[in-house]
Short mmCIF file of C-alpha atoms in Angstrom, two decimals:
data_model
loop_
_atom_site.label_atom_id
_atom_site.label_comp_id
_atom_site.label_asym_id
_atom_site.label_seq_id
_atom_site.Cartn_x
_atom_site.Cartn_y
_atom_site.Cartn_z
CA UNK A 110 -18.85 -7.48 -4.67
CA UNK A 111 -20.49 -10.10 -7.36
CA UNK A 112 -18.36 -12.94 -8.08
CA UNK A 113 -18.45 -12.82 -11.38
CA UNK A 114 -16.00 -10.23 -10.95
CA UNK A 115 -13.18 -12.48 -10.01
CA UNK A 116 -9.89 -10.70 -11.22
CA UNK A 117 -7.64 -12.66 -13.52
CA UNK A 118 -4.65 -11.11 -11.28
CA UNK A 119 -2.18 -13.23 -13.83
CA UNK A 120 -3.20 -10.77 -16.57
CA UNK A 121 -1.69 -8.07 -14.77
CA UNK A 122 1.17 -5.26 -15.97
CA UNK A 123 2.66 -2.18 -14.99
CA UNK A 124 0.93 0.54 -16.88
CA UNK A 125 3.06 3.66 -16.20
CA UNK A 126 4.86 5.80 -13.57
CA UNK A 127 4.00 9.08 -12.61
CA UNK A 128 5.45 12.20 -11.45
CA UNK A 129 1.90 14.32 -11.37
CA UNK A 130 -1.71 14.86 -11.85
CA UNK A 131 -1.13 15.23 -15.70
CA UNK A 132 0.17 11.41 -16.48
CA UNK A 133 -2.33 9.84 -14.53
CA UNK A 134 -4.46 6.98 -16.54
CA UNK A 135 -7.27 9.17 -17.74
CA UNK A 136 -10.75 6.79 -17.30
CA UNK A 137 -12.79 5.55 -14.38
CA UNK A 138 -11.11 2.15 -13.28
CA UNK A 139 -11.09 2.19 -9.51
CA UNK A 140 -7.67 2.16 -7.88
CA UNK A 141 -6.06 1.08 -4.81
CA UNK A 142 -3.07 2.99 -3.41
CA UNK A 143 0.20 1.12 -1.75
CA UNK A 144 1.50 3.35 1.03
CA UNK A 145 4.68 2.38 3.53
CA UNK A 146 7.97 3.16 4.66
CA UNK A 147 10.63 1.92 1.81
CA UNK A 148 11.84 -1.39 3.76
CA UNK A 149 8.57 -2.29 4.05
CA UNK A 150 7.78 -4.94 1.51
CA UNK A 151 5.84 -3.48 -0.56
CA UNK A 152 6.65 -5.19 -4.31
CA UNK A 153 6.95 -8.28 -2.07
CA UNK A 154 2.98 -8.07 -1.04
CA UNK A 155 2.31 -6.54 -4.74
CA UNK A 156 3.73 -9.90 -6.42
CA UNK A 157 2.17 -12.16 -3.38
CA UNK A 158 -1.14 -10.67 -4.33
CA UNK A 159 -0.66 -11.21 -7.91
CA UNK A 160 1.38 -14.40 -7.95
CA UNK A 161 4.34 -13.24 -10.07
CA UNK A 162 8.08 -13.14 -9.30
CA UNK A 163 8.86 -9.49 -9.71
CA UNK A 164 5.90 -7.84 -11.70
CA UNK A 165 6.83 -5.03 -9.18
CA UNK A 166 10.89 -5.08 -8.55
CA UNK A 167 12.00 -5.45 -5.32
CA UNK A 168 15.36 -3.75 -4.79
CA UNK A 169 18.27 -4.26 -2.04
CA UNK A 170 17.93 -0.55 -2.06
CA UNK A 171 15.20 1.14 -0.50
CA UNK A 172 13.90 4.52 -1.91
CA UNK A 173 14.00 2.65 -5.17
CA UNK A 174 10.38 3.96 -6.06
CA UNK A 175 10.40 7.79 -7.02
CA UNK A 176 6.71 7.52 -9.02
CA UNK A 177 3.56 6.34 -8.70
CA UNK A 178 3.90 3.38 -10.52
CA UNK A 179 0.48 2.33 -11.69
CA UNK A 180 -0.62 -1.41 -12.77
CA UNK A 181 -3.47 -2.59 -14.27
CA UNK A 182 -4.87 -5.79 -13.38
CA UNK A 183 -6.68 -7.20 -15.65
CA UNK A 184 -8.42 -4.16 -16.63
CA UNK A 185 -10.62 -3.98 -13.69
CA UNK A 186 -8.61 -2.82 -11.17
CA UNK A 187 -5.21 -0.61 -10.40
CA UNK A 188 -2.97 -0.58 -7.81
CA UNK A 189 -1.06 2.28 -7.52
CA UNK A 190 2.32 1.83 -5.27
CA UNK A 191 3.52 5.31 -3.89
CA UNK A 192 7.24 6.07 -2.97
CA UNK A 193 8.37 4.74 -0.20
CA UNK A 194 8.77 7.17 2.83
CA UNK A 195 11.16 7.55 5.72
CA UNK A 196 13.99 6.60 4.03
CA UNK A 197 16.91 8.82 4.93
CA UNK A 198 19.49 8.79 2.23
CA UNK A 199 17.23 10.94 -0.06
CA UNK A 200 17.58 14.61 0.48
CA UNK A 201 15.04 16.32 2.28
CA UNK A 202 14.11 18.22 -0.87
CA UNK A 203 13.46 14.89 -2.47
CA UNK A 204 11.19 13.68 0.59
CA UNK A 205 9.27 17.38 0.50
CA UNK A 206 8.46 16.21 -3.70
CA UNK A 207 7.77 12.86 -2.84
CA UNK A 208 5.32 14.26 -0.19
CA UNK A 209 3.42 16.71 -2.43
CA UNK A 210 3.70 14.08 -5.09
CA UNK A 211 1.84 11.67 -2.78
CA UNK A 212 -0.53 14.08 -1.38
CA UNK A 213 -1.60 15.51 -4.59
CA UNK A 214 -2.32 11.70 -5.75
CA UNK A 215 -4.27 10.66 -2.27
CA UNK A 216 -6.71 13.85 -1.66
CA UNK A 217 -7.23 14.76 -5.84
CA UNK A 218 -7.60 11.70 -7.25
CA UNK A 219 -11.53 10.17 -7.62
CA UNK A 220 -10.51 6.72 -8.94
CA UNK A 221 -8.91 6.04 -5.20
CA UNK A 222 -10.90 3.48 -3.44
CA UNK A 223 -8.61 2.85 -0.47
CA UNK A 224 -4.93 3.15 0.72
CA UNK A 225 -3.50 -0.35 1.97
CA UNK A 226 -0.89 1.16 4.33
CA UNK A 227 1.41 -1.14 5.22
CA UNK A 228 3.33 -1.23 8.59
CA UNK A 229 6.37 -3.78 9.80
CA UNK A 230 4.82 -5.91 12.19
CA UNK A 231 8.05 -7.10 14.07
CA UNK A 232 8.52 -3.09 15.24
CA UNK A 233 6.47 -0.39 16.60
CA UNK A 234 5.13 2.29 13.68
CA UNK A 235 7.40 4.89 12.69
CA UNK A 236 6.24 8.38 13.12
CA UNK A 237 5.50 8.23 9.38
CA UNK A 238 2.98 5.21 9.61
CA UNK A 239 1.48 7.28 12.23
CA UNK A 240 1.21 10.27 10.26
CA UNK A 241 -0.01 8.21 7.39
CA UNK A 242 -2.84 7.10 9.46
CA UNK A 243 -3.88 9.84 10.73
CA UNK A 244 -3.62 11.80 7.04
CA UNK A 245 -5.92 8.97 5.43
CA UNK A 246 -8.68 9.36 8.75
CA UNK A 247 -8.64 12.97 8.22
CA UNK A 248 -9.15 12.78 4.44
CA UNK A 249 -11.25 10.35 4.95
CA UNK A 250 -9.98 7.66 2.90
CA UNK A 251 -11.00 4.57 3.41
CA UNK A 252 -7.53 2.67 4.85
CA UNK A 253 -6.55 -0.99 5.25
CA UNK A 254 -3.75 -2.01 7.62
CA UNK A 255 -1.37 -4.82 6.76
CA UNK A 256 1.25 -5.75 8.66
CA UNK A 257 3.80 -6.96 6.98
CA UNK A 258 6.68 -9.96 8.18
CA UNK A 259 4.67 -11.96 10.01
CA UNK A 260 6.27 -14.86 10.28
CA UNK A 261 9.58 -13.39 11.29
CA UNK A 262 7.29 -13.00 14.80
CA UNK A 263 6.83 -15.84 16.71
CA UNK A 264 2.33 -16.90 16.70
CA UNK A 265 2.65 -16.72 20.49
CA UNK A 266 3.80 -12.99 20.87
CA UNK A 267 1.07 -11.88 17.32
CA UNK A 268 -1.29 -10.36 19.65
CA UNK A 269 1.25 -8.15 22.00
CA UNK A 270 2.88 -6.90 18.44
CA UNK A 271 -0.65 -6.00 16.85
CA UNK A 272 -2.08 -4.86 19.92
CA UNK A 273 1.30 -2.46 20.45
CA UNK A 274 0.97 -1.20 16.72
CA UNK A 275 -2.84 -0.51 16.60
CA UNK A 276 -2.22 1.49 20.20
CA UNK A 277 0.60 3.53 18.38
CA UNK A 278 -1.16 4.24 15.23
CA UNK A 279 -4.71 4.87 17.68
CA UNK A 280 -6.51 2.17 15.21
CA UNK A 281 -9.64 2.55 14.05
CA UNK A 282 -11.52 -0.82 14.90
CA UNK A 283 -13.69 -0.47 11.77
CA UNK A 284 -10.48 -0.49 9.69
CA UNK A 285 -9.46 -3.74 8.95
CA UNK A 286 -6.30 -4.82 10.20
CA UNK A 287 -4.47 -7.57 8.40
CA UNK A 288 -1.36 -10.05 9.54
CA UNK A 289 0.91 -10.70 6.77
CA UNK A 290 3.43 -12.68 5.37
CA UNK A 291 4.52 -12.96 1.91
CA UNK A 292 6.60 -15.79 2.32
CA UNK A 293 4.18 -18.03 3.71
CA UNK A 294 1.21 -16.28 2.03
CA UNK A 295 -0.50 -15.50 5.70
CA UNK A 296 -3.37 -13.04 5.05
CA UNK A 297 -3.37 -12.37 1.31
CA UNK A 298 -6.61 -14.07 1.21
CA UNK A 299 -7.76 -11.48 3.70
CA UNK A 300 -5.99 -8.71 1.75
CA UNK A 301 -7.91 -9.55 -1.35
CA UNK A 302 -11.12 -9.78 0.50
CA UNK A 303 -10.94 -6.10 2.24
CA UNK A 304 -9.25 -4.90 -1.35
CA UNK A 305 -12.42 -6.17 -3.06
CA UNK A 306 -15.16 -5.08 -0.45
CA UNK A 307 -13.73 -1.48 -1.07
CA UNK A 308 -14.32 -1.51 -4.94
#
């Protein structure tokens, strides 16, 4: 990607949330999707990678996001965070909506560049990241893996936990797989790097 296409990420909002096809942003900006279970940290690696506070809110409770919240940054680029899934206090109903929701978004949508699918790295993936996974390969979307909490794991046991995560999810090595933290910042270089290349 040309440098001269350095995003301003400061100049960044949230545009508008979602429910369906019919409020999407109707125009040709390329888009990255934010996919995880709710506890994730999600809004925590959205503001990292834009260097605000709480652009995207992060709440005490999970299953806080019921859109697809879209936000533009700096008119160049969208990243679009989808519910968070796994979380059990929703009804099933809820989960099935959420699903189609989130389906309908990943396999219609042609802005969609890639899916940043984020995992925990202190714990094995949930069924969920592994179905994840396995939905973007099939689709054939084209998926970065960041694992999230890094530095709640000790640097001597990183390559056990990644190797144990990429063996659960069966990782693609031509994905890119990304340690990170966003307390200490670990890998959002990297994150904006394998963002970028997919653009």
């Amino acid at each position: 990607m040309a440098e001269e296409q350095v995003l301003n990420t400061h100049n960044a909002e949230i545009l508008l949330s979602a429910a369906n096809k019919s409020h999407y942003p109707q125009d040709d900006l390329p888009e990255v999707a934010l996919a995880g279970r709710s506890n994730v940290g999600k809004s925590s690696f959205i503001n990292t990678l834009l260097g605000r506070k709480n652009l995207a809110r992060t709440s005490g409770k999970p299953g806080k996001t019921q859109l697809l919240n879209f936000y533009n940054i700096d008119d160049k680029l969208r990243f679009v965070d989808v519910p968070g899934y796994g979380y059990a206090r929703v009804s099933k109903k809820e989960r099935e909506k959420w699903g189609r929701m989130i389906e309908e978004y990943l396999t219609t949508r042609e802005n969609l560049r890639a899916v940043v699918s984020l995992v925990d790295f202190r714990h094995d993936p949930s069924a969920d990241d592994v179905q994840m996974y396995e939905f973007l390969k099939y689709y054939e979307i084209p998926v970065i893996i960041v694992a999230t909490k890094a530095d709640k794991i000790p640097r001597g046991k990183w390559n056990k936990h990644e190797s144990a995560i990429k063996k659960k999810l069966n990782f693609d090595p031509s994905d890119d797989f990304i340690l990170f933290s966003s307390m200490t910042k670990a890998g959002m270089d990297q994150a904006w790097d394998a963002i970028l290349e997919k653009l």
